[in-house]
CSV table of C-alpha atoms in Angstrom, one decimal:
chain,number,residue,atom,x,y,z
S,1,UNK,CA,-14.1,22.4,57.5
S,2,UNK,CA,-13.5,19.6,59.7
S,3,UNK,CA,-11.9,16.1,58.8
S,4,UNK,CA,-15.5,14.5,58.2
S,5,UNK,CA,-16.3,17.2,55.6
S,6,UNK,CA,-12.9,17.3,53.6
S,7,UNK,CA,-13.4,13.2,53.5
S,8,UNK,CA,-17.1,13.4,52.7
S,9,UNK,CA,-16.1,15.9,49.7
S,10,UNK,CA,-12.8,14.2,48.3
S,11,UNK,CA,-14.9,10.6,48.0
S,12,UNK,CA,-17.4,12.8,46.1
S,13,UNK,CA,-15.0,13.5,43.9
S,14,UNK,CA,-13.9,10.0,44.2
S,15,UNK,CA,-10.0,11.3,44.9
S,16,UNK,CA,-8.0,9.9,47.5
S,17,UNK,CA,-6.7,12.4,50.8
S,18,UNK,CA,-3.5,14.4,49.2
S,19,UNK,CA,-0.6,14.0,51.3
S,20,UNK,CA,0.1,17.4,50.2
S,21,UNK,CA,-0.9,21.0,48.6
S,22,UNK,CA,0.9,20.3,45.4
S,23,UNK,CA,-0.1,21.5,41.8
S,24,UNK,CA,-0.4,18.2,40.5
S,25,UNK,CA,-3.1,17.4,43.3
S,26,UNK,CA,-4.8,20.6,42.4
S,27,UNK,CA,-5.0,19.6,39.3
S,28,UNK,CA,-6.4,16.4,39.6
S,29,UNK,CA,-8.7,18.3,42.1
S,30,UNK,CA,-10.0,20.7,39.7
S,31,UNK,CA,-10.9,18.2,36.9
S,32,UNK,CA,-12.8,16.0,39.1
S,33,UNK,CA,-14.9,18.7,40.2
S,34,UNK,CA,-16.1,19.6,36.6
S,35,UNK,CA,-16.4,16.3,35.7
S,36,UNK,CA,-18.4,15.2,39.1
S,37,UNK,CA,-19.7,18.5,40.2
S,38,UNK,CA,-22.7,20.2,37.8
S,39,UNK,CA,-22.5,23.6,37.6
S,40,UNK,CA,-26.4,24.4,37.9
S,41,UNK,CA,-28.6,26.7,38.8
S,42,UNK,CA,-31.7,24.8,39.7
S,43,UNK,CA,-32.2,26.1,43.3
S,44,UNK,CA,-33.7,29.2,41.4
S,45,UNK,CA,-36.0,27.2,40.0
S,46,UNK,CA,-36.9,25.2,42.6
S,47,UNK,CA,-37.4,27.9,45.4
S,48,UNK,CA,-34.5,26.7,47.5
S,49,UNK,CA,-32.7,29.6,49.3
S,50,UNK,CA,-29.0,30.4,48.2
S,51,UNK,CA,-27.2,30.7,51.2
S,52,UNK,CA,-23.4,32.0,50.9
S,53,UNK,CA,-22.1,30.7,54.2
S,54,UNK,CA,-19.6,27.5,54.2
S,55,UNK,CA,-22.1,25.1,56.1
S,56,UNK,CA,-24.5,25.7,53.8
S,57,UNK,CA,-22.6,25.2,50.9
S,58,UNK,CA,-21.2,21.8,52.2
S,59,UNK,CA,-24.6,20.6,53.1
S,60,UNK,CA,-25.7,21.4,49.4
S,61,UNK,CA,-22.7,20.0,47.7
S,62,UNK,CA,-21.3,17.3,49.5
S,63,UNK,CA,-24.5,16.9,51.9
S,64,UNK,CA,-27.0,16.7,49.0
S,65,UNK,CA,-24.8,15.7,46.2
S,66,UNK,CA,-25.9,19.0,43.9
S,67,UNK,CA,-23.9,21.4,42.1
S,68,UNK,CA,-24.5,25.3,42.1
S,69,UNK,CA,-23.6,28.0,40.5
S,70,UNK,CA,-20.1,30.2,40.8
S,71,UNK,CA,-20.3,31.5,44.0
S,72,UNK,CA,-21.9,28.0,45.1
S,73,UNK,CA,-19.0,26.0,43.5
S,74,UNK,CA,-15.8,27.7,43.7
S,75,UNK,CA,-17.0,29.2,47.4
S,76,UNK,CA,-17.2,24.9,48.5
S,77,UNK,CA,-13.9,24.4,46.6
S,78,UNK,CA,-12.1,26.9,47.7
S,79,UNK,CA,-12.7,26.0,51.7
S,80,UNK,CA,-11.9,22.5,50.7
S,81,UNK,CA,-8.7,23.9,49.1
S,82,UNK,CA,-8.0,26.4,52.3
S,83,UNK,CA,-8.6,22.9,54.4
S,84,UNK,CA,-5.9,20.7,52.6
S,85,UNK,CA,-3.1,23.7,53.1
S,86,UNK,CA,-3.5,25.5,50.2
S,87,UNK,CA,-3.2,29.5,50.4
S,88,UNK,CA,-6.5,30.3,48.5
S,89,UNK,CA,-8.1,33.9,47.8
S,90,UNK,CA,-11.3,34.7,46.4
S,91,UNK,CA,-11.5,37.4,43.7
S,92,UNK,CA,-14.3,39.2,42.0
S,93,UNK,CA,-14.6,39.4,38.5
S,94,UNK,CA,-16.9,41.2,36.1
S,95,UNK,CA,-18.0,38.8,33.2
S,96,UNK,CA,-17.8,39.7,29.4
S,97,UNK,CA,-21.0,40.0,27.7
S,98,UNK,CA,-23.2,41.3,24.3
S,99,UNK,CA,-20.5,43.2,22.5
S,100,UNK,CA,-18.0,43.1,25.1
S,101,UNK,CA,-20.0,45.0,28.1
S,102,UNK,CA,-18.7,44.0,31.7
S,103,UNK,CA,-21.5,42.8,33.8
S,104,UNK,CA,-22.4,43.6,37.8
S,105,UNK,CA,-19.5,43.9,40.3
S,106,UNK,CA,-19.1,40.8,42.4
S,107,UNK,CA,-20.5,39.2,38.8
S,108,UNK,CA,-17.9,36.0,39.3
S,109,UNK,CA,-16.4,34.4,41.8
S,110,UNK,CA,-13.3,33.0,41.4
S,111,UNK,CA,-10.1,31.5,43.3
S,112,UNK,CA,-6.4,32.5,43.5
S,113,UNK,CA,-4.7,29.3,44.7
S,114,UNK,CA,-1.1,28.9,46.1
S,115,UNK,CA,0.5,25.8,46.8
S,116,UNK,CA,3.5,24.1,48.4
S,117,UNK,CA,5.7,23.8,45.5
S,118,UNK,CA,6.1,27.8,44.7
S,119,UNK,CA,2.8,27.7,41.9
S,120,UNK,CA,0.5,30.6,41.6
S,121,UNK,CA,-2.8,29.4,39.7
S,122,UNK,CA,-6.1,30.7,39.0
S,123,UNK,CA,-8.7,27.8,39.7
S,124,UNK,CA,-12.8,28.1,38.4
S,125,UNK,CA,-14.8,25.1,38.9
S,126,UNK,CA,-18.1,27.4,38.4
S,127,UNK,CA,-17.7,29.4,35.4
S,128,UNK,CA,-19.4,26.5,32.7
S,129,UNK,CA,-17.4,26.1,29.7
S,130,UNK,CA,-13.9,26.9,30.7
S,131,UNK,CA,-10.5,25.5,31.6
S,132,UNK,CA,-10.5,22.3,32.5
S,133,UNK,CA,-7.0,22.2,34.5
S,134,UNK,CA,-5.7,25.8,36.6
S,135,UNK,CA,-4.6,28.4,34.6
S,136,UNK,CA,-0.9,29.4,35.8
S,137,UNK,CA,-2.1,32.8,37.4
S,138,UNK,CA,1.5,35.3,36.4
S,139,UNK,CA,2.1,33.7,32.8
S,140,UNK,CA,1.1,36.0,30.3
S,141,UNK,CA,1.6,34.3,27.2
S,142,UNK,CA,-1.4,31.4,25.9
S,143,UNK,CA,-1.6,28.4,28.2
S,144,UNK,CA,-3.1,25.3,26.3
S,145,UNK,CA,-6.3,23.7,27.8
S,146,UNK,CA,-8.3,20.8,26.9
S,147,UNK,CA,-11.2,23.7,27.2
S,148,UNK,CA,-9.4,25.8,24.2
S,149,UNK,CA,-6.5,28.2,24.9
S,150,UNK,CA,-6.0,30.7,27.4
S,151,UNK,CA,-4.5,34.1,28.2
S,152,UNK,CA,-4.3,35.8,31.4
S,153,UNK,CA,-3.5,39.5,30.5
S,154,UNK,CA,-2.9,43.0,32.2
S,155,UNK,CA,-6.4,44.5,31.5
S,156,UNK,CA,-7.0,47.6,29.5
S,157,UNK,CA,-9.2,50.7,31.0
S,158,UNK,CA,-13.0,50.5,30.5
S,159,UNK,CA,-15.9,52.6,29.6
S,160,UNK,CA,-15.4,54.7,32.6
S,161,UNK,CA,-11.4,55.0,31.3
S,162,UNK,CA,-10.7,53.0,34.7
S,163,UNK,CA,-7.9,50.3,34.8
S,164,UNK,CA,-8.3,49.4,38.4
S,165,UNK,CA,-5.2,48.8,40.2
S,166,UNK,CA,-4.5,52.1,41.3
S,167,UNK,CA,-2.2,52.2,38.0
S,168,UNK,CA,0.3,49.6,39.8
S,169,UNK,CA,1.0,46.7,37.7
S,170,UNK,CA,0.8,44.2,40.5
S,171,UNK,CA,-2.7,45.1,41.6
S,172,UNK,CA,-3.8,45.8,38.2
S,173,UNK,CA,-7.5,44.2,36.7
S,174,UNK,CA,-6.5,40.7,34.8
S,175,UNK,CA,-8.3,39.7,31.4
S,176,UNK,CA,-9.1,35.9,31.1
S,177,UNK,CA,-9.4,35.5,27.3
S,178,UNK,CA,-10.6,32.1,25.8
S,179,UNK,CA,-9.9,31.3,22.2
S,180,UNK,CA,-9.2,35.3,21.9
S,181,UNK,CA,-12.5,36.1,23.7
S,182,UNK,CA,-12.5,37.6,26.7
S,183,UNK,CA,-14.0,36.2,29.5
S,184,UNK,CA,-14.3,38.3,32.6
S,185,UNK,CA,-12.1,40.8,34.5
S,186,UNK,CA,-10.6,39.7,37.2
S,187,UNK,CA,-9.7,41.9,40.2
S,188,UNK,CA,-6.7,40.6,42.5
S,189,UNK,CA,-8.1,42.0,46.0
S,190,UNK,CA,-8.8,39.0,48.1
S,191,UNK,CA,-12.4,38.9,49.1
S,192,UNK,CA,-14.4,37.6,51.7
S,193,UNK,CA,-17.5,35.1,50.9
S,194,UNK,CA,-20.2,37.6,52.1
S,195,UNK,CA,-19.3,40.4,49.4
S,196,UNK,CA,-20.9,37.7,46.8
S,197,UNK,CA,-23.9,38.1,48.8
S,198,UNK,CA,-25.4,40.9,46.7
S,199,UNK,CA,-24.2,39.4,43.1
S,200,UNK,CA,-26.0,36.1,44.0
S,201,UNK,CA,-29.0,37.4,44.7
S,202,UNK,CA,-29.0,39.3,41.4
S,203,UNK,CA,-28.4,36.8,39.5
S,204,UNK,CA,-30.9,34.8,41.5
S,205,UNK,CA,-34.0,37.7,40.6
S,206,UNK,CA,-33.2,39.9,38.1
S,207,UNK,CA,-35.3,39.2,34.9
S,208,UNK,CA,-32.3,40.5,33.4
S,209,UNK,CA,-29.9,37.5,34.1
S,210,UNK,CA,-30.1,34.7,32.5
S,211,UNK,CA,-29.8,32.6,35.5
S,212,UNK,CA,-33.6,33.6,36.1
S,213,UNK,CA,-34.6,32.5,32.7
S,214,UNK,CA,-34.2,28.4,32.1
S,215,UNK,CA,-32.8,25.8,34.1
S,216,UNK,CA,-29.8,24.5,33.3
S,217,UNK,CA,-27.5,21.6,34.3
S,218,UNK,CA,-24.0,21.3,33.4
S,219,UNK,CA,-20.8,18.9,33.5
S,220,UNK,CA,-17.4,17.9,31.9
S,221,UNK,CA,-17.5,14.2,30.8
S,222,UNK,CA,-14.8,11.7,31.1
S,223,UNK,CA,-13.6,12.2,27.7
S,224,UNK,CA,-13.1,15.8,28.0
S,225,UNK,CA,-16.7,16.9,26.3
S,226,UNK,CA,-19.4,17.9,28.1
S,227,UNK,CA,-23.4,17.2,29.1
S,228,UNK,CA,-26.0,20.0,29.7
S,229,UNK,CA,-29.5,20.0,30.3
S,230,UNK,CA,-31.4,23.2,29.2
S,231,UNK,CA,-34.7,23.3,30.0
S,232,UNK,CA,-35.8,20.4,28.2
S,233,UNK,CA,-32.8,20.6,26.0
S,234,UNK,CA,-30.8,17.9,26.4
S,235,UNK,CA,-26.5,18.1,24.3
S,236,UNK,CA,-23.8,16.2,24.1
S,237,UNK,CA,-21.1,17.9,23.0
S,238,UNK,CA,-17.8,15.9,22.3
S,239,UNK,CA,-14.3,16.9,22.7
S,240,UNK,CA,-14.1,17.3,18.8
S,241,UNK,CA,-16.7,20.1,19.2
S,242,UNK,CA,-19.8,18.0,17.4
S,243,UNK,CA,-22.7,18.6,19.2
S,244,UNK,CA,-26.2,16.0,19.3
S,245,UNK,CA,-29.2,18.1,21.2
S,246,UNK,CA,-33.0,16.2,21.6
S,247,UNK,CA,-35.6,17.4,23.5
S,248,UNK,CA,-37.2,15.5,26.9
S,249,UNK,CA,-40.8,15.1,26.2
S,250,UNK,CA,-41.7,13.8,29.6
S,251,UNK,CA,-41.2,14.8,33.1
S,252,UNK,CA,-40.1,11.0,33.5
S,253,UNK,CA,-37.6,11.9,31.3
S,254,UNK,CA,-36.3,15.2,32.6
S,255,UNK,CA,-35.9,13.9,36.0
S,256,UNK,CA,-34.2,10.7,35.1
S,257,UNK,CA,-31.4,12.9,33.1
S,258,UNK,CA,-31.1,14.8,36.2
S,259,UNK,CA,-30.6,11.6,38.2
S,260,UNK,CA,-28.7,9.4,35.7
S,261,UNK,CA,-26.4,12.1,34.1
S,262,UNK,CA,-26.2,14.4,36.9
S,263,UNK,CA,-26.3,12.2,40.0
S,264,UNK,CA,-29.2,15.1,40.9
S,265,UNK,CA,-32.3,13.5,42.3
S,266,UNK,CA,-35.7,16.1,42.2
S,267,UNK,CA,-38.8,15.3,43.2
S,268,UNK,CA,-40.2,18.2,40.2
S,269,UNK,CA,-39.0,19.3,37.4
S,270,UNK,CA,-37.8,22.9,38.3
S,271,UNK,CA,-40.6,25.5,36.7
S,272,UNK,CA,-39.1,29.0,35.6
S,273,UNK,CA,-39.4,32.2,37.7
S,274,UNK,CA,-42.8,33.5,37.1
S,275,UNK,CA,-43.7,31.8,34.3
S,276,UNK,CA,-46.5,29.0,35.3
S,277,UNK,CA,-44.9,26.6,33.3
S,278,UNK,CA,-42.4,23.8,33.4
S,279,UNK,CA,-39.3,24.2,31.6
């Protein structure tokens, strides 16, 4: 990234230029992308190409003022992060699903940040509902979040009886357990944007994700709650947890929640994979 792009992205996230990689600044980083940033998926929907490549990202989130989805998100934030001196890694992760089954390799995307003042942090603007702040990446113990409470542990062997790791502790698989669910499993390698390639694309097709079955629109508010358009599904959920859902009759009205909530501006409403109809 050049000086242009790192000041185009930080007044996106309305944050002044750090004068260094501290923790604090990544902290204040990562909250004003959730809160400014949707996580979405609508370029499915709308038959926009997902291109993993740094330009493109850039030019989608900063460029066009979208959001994305993991490997969209945390691939943008991560370069922005490498670009104000931070040591950042991307690592796979397999993500947690029906009764506890790990999904596709190269399911997640997320980032392994260092910074100047010795912290080691696990940072996920692109995983929906999930820490707000980064999670300290060696404590073991719970880590209190305004998105619930967190545990980073040593991860046990799966259905294959494989820990990963090569049965060394340091390059061990990590658990990322929210409110004593687990989330995904984390693998420590350092990889390089390209590997995503073949996990975005099937999440991108497959009938069998459910990226490929309903639009949806995501972001932390101000107050520490959260917006999402689904569909035509419209919640607010609060920081208490209480939750007010209506459905948008209107494609007047879908787009305008799109524009005013999301800062998104469509010219359709995106239609779902296949189906004929508008969603």
């Amino acid at each position: 990234m050049h000086s242009a792009q790192v000041d185009a992205y930080l007044r996106r996230l309305g944050v002044e230029h750090p004068a260094w990689p501290t923790v604090d600044v990544l902290r204040e980083l990562h909250l004003r992308h959730l809160r400014t940033v949707p996580f979405e998926n609508l370029s499915i929907h709308l038959g926009e190409e997902i291109v993993l490549e740094e330009k493109r990202l850039l030019d989608k989130v900063v460029g066009a003022r979208r959001g994305g989805f993991c490997y969209e998100l945390n691939g943008a934030f991560g370069a922005l992060l490498a670009a104000l001196g931070y040591d950042v890694a991307l690592l796979a992760a397999r993500v947690y699903g029906d009764e506890e089954r790990l999904g596709i390799p190269y399911d997640h995307l997320a980032l392994r940040v260092r910074t100047v003042d010795g912290g080691d942090w696990l940072a996920d603007v692109g995983f929906g509902a999930h820490s707000h702040l980064p999670l300290a990446f060696g404590e073991r113990g719970e880590q209190q979040d305004p998105g619930g409470t967190f545990r980073i542990v040593e991860a046990q062997p799966d259905a294959a009886g494989v820990r990963g790791g090569h049965h060394t502790v340091e390059a061990a698989d990590l658990d990322v357990i929210r409110d004593g669910r687990p989330q995904y499993r984390l693998e420590v390698r350092p990889r390089v944007l390209g590997d995503f390639v073949a996990g975005a694309w099937w999440h991108s097709t497959s009938p069998v994700s459910h990226f490929t079955r309903s639009p949806v629109c995501s972001r932390v508010t101000e107050d520490g709650g959260r917006i999402t358009l689904s569909g035509r599904r419209f919640t607010v959920t609060g920081a208490d947890g209480g939750r007010q859902e209506r459905e948008l009759g209107t494609d007047e009205e879908v787009l305008g929640v799109y524009r005013e909530r999301f800062g998104i501006e469509l010219g359709s409403v995106p239609t779902v994979r296949g189906s004929g109809q508008e969603s």
